[in-house]
Coordinates of C-alpha atoms and ligand atoms in Angstrom, one line a residue:
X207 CA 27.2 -3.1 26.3
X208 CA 26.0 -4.0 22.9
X209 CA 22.1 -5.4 23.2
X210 CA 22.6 -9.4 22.6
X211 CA 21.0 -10.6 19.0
X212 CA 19.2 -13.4 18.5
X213 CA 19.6 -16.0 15.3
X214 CA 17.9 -14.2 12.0
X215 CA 15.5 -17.0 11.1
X216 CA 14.5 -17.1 14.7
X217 CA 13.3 -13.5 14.6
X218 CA 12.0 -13.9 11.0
X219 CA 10.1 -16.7 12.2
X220 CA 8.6 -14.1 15.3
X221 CA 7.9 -11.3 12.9
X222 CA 5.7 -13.7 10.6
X223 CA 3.9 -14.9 13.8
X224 CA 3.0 -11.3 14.6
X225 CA 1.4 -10.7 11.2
X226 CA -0.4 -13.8 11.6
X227 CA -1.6 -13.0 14.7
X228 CA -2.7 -9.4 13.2
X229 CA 0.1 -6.6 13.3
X230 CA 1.1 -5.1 10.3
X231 CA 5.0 -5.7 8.7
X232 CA 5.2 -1.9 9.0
X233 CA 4.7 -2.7 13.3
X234 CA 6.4 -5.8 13.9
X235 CA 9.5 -5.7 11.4
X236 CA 11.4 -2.3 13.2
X237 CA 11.4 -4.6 16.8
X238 CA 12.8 -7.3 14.8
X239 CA 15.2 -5.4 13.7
X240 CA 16.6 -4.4 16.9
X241 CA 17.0 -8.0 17.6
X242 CA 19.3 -8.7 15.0
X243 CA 22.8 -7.8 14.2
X244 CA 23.1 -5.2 12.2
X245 CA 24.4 -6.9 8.8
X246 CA 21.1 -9.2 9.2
X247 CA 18.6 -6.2 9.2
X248 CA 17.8 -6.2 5.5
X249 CA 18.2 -10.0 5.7
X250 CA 15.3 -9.8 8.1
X251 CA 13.6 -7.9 6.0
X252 CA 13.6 -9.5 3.1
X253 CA 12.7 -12.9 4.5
X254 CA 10.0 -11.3 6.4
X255 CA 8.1 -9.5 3.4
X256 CA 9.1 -12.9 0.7
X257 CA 7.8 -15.2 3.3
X258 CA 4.4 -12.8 4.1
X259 CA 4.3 -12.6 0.0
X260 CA 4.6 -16.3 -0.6
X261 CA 2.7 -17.5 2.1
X262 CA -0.6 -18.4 0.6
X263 CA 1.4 -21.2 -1.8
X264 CA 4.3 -21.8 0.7
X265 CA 1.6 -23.0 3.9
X266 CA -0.3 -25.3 1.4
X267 CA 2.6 -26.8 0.7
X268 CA 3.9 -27.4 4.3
X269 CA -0.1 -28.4 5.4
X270 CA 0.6 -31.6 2.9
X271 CA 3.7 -32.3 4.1
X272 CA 2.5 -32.2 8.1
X273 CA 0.9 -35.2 9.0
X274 CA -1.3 -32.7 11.3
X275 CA -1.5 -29.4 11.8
X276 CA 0.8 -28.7 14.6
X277 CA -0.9 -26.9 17.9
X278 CA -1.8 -23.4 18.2
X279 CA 1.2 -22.9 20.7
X280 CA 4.1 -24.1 18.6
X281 CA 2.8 -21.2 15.7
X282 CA 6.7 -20.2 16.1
X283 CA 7.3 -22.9 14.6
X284 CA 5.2 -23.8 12.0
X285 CA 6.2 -19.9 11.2
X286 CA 10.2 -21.0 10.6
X287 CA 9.1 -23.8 8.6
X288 CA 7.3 -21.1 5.9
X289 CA 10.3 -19.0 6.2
X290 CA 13.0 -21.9 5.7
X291 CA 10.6 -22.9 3.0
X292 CA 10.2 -19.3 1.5
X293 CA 14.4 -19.7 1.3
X294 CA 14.3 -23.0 -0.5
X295 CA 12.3 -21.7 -2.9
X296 CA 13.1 -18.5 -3.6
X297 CA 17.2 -18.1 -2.6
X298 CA 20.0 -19.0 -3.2
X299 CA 21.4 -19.7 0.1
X300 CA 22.5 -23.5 0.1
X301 CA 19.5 -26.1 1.3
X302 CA 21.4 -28.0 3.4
X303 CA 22.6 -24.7 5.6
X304 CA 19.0 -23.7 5.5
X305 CA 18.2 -27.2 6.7
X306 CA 20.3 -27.4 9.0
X307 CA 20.2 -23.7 10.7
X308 CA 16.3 -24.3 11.0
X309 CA 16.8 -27.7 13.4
X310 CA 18.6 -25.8 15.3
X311 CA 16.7 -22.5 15.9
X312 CA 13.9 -24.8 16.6
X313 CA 16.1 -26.1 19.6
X314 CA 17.2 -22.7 20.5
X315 CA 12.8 -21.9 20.3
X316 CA 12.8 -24.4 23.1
X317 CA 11.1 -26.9 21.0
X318 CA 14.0 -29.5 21.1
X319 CA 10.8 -32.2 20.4
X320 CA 9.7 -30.7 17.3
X321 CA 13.7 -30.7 15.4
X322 CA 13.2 -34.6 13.8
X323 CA 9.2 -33.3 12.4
X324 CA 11.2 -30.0 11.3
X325 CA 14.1 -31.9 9.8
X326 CA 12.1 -34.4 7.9
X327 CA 9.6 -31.6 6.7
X328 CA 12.7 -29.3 4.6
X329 CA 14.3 -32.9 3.8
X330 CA 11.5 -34.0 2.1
X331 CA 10.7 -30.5 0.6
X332 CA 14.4 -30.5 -0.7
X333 CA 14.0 -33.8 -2.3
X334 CA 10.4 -33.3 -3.6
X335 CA 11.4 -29.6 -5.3
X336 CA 8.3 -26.9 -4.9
X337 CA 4.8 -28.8 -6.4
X338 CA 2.9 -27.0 -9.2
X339 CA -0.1 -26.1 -7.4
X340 CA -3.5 -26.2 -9.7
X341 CA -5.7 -24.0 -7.8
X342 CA -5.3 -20.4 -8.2
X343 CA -5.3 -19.0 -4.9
X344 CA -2.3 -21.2 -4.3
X345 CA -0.4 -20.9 -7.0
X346 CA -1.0 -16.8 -6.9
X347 CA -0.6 -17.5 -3.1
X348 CA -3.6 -15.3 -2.1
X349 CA -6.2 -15.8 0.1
X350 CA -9.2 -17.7 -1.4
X351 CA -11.4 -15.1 -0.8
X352 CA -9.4 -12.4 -2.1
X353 CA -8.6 -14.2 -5.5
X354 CA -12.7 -15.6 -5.9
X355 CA -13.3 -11.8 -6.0
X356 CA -10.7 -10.3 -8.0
X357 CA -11.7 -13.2 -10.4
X358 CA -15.2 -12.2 -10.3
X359 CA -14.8 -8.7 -10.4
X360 CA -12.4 -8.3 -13.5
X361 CA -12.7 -12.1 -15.4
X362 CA -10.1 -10.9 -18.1
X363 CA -7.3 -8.9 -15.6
X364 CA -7.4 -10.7 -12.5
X365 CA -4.4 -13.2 -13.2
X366 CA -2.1 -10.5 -14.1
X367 CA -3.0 -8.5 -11.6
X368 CA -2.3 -11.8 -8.5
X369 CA 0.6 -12.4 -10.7
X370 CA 1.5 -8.3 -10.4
X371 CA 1.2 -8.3 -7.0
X372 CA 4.0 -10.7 -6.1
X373 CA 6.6 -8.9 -7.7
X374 CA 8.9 -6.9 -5.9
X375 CA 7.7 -2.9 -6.1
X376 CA 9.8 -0.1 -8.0
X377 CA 11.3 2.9 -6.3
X378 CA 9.5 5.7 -7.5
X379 CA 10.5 9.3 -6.8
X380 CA 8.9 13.1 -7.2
X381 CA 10.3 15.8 -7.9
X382 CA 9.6 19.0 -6.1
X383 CA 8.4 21.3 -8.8
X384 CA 9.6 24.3 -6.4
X385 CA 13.2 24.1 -6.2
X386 CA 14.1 22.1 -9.4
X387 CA 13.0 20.0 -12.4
X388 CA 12.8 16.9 -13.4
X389 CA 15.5 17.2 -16.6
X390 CA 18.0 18.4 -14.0
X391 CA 17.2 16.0 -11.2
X392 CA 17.6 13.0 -13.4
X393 CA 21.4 14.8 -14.6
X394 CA 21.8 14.4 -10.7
X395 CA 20.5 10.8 -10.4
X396 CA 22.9 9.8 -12.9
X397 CA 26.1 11.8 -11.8
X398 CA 25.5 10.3 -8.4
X399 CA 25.7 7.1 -10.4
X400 CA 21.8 6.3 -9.4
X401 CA 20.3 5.3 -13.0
X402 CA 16.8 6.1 -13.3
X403 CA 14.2 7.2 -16.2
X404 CA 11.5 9.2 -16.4
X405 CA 7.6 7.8 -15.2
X406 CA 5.5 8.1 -18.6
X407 CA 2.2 9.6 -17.1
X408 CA 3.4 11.3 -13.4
X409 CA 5.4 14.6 -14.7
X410 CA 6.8 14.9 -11.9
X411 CA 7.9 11.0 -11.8
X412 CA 11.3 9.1 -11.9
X413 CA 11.5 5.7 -11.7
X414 CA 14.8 4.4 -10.2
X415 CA 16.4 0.9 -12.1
X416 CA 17.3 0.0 -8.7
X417 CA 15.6 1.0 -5.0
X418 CA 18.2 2.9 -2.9
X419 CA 18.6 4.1 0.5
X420 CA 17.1 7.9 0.5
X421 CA 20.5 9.2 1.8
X422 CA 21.9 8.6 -1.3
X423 CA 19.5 10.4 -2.9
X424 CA 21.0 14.2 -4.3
X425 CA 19.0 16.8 -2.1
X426 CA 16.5 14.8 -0.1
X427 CA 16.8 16.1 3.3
X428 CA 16.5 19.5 1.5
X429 CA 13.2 18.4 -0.1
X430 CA 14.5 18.0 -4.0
X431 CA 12.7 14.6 -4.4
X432 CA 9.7 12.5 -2.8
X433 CA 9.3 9.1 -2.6
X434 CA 6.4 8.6 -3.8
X435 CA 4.9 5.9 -6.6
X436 CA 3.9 7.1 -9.8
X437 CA 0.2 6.1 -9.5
X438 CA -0.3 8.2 -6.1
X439 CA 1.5 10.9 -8.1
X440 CA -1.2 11.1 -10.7
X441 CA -4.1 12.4 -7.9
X442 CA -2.2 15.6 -7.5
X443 CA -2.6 16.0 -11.6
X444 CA -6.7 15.3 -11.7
X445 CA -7.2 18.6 -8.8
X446 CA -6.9 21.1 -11.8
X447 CA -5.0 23.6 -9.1
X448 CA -6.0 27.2 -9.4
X449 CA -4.5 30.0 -8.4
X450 CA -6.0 31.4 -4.9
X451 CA -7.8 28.4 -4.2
X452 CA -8.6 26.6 -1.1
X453 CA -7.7 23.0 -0.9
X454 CA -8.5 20.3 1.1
X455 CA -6.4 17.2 1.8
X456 CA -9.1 15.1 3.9
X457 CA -6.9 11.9 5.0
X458 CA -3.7 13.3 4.6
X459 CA -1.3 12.0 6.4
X460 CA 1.2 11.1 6.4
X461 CA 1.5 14.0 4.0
X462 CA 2.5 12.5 0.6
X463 CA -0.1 14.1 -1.7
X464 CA -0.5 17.3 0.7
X465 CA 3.2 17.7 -0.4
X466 CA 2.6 17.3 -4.1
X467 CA 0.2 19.8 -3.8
X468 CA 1.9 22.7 -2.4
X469 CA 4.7 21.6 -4.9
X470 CA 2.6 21.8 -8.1
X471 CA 0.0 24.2 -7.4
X472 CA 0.2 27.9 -8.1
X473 CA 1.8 29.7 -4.8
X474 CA -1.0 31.2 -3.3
X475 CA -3.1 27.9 -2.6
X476 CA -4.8 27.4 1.3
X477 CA -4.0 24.0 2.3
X478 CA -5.3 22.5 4.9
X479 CA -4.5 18.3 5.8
X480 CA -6.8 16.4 7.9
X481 CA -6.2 13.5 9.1
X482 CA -8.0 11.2 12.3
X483 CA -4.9 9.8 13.2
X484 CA -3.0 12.2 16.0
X485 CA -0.1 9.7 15.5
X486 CA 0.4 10.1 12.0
X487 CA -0.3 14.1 11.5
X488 CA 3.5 14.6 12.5
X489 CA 4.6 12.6 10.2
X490 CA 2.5 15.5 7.7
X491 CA 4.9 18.0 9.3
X492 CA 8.1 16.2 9.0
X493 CA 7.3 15.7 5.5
X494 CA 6.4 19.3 5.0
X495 CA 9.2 20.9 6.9
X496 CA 12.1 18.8 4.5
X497 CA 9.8 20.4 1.4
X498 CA 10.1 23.8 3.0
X499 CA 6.4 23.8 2.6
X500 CA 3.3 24.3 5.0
X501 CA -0.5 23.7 5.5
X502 CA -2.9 24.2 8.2
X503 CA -3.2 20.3 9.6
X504 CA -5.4 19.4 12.0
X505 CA -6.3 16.3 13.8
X506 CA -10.6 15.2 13.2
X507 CA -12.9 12.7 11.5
X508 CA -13.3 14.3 8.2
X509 CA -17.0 13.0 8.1
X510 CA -17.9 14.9 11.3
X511 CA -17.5 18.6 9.4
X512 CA -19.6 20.1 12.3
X513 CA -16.2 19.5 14.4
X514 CA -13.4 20.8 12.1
X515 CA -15.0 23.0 9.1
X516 CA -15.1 26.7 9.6
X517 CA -18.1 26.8 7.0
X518 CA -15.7 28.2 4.1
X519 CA -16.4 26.0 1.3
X520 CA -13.3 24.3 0.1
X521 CA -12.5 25.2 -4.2
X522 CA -10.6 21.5 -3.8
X523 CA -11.0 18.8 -2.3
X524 CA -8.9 15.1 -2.3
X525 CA -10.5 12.7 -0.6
X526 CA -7.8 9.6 -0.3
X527 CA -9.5 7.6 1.5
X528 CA -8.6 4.8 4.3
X529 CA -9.3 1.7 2.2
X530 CA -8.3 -2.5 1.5
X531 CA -4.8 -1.7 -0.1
X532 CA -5.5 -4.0 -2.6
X533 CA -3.9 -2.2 -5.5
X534 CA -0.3 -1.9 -3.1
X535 CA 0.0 -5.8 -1.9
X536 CA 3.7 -5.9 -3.5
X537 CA 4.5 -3.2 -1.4
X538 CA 2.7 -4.3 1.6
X539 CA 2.1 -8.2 1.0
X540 CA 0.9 -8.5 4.8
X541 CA -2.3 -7.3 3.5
X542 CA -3.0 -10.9 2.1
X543 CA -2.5 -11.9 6.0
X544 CA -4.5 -9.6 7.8
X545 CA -7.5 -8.7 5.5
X546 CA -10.7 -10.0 6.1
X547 CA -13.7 -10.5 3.2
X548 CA -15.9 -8.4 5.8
X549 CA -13.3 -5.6 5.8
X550 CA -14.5 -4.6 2.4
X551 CA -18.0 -3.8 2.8
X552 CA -17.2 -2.3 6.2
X553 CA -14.6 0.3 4.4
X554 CA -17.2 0.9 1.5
X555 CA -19.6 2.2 4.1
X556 CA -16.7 4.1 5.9
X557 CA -15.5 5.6 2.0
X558 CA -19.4 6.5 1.1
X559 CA -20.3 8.2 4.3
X560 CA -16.9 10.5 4.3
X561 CA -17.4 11.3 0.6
X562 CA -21.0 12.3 1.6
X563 CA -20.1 14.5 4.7
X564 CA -17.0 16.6 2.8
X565 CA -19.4 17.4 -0.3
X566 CA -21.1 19.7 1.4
X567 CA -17.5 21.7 2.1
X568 CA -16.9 21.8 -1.1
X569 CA -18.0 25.0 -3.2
X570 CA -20.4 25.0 -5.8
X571 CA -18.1 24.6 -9.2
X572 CA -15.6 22.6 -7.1
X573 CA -14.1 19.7 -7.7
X574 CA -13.2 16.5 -5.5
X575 CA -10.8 14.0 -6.2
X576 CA -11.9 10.4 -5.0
X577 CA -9.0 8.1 -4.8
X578 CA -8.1 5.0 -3.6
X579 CA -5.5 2.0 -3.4
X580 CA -7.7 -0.6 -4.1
X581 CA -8.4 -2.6 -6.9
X582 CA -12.3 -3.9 -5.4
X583 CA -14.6 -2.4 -7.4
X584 CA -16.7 -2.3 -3.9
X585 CA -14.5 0.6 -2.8
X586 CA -14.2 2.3 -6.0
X587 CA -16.5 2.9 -8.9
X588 CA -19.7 1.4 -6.8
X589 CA -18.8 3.8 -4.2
X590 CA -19.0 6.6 -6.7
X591 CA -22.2 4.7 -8.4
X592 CA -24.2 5.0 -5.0
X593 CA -23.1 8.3 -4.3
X594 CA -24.4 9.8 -7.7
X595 CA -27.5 8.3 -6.9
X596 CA -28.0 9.9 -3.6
X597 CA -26.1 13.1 -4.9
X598 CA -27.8 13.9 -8.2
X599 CA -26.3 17.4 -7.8
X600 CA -22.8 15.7 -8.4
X601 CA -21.1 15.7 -11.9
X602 CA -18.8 12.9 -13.2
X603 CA -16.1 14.5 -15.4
X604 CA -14.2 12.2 -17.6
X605 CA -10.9 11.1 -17.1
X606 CA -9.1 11.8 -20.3
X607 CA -5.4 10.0 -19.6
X608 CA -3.6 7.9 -22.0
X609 CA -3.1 4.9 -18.3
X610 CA -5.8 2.9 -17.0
X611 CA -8.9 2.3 -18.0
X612 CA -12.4 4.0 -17.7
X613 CA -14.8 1.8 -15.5
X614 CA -17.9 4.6 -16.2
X615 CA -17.8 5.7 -12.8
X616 CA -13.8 6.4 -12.8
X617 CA -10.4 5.3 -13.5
X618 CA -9.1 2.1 -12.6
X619 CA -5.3 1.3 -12.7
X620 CA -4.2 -2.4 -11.8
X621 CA -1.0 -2.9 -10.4
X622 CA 2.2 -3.7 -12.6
X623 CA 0.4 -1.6 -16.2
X624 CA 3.7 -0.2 -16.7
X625 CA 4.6 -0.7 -12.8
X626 CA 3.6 1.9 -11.0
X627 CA 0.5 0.6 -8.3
X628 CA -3.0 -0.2 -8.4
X629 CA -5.0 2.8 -7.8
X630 CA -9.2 4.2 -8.6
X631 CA -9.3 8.0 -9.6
X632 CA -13.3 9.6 -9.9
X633 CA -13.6 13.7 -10.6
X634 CA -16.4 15.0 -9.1
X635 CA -17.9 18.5 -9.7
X636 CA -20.3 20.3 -7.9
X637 CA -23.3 22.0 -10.4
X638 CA -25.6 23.2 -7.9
X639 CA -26.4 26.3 -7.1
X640 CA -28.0 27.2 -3.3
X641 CA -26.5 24.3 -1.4
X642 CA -24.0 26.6 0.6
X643 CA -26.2 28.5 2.1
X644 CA -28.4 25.8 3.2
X645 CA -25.0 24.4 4.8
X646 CA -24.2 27.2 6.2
X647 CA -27.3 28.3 7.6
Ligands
SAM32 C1 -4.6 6.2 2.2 S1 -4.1 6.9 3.7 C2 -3.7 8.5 3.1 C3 -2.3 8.7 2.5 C4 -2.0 10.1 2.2 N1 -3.0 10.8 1.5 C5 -0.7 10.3 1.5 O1 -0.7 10.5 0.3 O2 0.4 10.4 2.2 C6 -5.6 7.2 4.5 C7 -5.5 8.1 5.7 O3 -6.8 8.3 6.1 C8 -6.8 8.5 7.5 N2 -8.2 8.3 8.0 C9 -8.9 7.2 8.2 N3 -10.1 7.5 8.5 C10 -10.2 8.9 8.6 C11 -11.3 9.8 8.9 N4 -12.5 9.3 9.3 N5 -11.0 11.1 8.9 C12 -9.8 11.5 8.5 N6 -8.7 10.7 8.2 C13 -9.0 9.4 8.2 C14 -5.8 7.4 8.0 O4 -5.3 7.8 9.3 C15 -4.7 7.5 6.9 O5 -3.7 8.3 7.3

């Protein structure tokens, strides 16, 4: 018997209550989806990530409208009012259909004493059109915390960069250097009727005009092409891969950059992918198995070396680290939900102690990659400030790269520069000369 389905907007309406009350999209969209019919599941998921993406400006509109707030318990529905709200704004479905199909999944909520507040709410909304908010945070719709700081932090970029964030991502693809290029895979693309172009910094890179189901693409499941955005692409490029040379991928999973690497290094690299997160290290395999490559993965804290390193200093090491996602809010715009100011300095301290700890795997003349999603200077170049200063041993090289700009202590893309995603990039090289061995000893 076929699982009964529940109204879209009702669901919808659920899936933004669990983000508010602190799961991610990525957690609380696939139950959703099983709720639905299946001709509403990318409905549901376009109303889930447009009302999570406009929900800064869409909830100071709807706290005007409500005479008072309405109680903690009936979150459901203030929840389908932002996503009713989110339509009226932003579809093209007709307003009185909206209207209407929101009364009534606020009866079918069991809230039959709430449908005249929700009725006169979207009426008035209808009639009113969308108000021009003044204040930024609203009319950016980001939290007023996170736009104070992006304002701070970068005075000239930070409207452009709120303004990036609420556009829809591109579909970004990789080719895998091993088994084809990317001349021939774009002749594919387009005789599979799939127009796309090639990224101008990832050389590996294809942006797609359109985003499309993987299954369409020509050769996934036999690894031809990655999803993968062009400014994640760029880490693999700053390793300077070696023949012979050891390589470590220290939060790895769920595999995208261990996978450029065995793609575009010489054949003879040592991999190994480390990641804290027993959950996600299959997805590392999965990922590796469709590229026909492999790496040594194991499961550890990659600041507690004593537990995982062998003592063989690493020739490479990428250190992507666990941090805000600030430079990736189009694609995930639940961040602007769940993030809290605090997070930030808490992360730093998390991102300074793991670059710490792997520097001492990594061999004298090495190089480690430092990269992040974020766009808070507080993860990023003043991560890499306070480490030089406790590190003196450690060498800044120059990023020389026609995308992003040079902060002194790295490379700082911002999202939507020629759309790939916000993204920090520091080299580091190791110059001194005895340290192994007092590791080792
Ligand atoms: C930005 S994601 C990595 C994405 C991955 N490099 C890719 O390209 O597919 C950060 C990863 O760090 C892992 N992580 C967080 N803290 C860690 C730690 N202390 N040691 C190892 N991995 C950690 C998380 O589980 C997460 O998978």
């Amino acid at each position: 018997m076929a699982a009964r389905t529940q109204p879209l907007r009702v669901v919808a309406a659920e899936v933004v209550t669990a983000v508010l009350d602190g799961q991610s999209l990525g957690q609380a969209l696939p139950s959703g989806q099983q709720r639905v019919a299946p001709s509403d599941q990318s409905a549901l998921q376009a109303l889930s990530f447009g009302s999570c993406r406009w929900y800064h400006r869409l909830n100071a509109e709807l706290t005007r409208r409500l005479r008072k707030p309405l109680r903690r318990k009936d979150q459901v529905i203030q929840s389908l009012l932002i996503v009713a709200l989110f339509q009226l704004r932003h579809s093209h479905q007709a307003d009185h259909a909206i209207i209407n199909e929101t009364v009534e999944a606020c009866r079918s909520l069991g809230r039959r004493q709430l449908a005249g507040l929700v009725n006169g709410v979207l009426r008035a909304a209808q009639r009113d059109g969308e108000p021009a908010p003044d204040a930024p945070d609203e009319r950016l719709s980001h939290p007023l915390w996170m736009t104070d700081k992006l304002r701070h932090n970068w005075p000239e970029d930070w409207e452009s960069l709120l303004t990036a964030n609420n556009q829809p991502p591109p579909m970004t693809l990789r080719v895998n250097a091993k088994r084809t290029d990317r001349e021939a895979y774009l002749e594919e693309l387009a005789q599979a009727d799939i127009p796309a172009r090639a990224t101008p910094f990832a050389p590996y890179g294809i942006q797609l005009d359109q985003p499309c189901p993987v299954d369409r693409l020509p050769g996934f499941n036999n690894g031809r092409a990655s999803v993968q955005d062009e400014a994640a692409q760029l880490c693999t490029t700053l390793l300077d891969l070696q023949p012979g040379q050891r390589v470590l991928d220290a939060c790895a999973a769920p595999g995208g950059k261990t996978g450029a690497i065995l793609e575009q290094g010489p054949d003879d690299l040592s991999v190994t992918a480390l990641d804290d997160s027993a959950d996600r290290l299959p997805r590392i395999r999965e990922n590796l198995d469709r590229l026909g490559l492999s790496a040594r993965l194991a499961v550890a804290d990659a600041g507690a070396t004593d537990q995982w390193w062998d003592g063989q200093p690493f020739d490479r090491i990428l250190l992507d680290a666990p941090c805000s996602g600030s430079g990736v809010i189009r694609r995930h715009p639940d961040i602007k939900l769940l993030r809290r100011e605090d997070d930030i300095k808490a992360l730093a301290e998390e991102q300074l102690r793991l670059l710490s700890a792997l520097w001492d795997t990594l061999a004298v003349g090495g190089r480690l990659v430092y990269a992040t999603c974020s766009v808070f200077p507080q993860e990023n170049h003043r991560i890499i400030q306070r480490f030089l200063r406790q590190q003196p041993q450690a060498r800044l090289v120059p990023i020389d790269a026609p995308w992003g700009r040079d902060t002194g202590d790295g490379h700082q893309l911002f999202p939507g520069d020629g759309s790939h995603d916000g993204f920090f990039y520091a080299c580091l090289v190791r110059s001194d000369s005895n340290h192994n061995q007092a590791v080792t000893s």
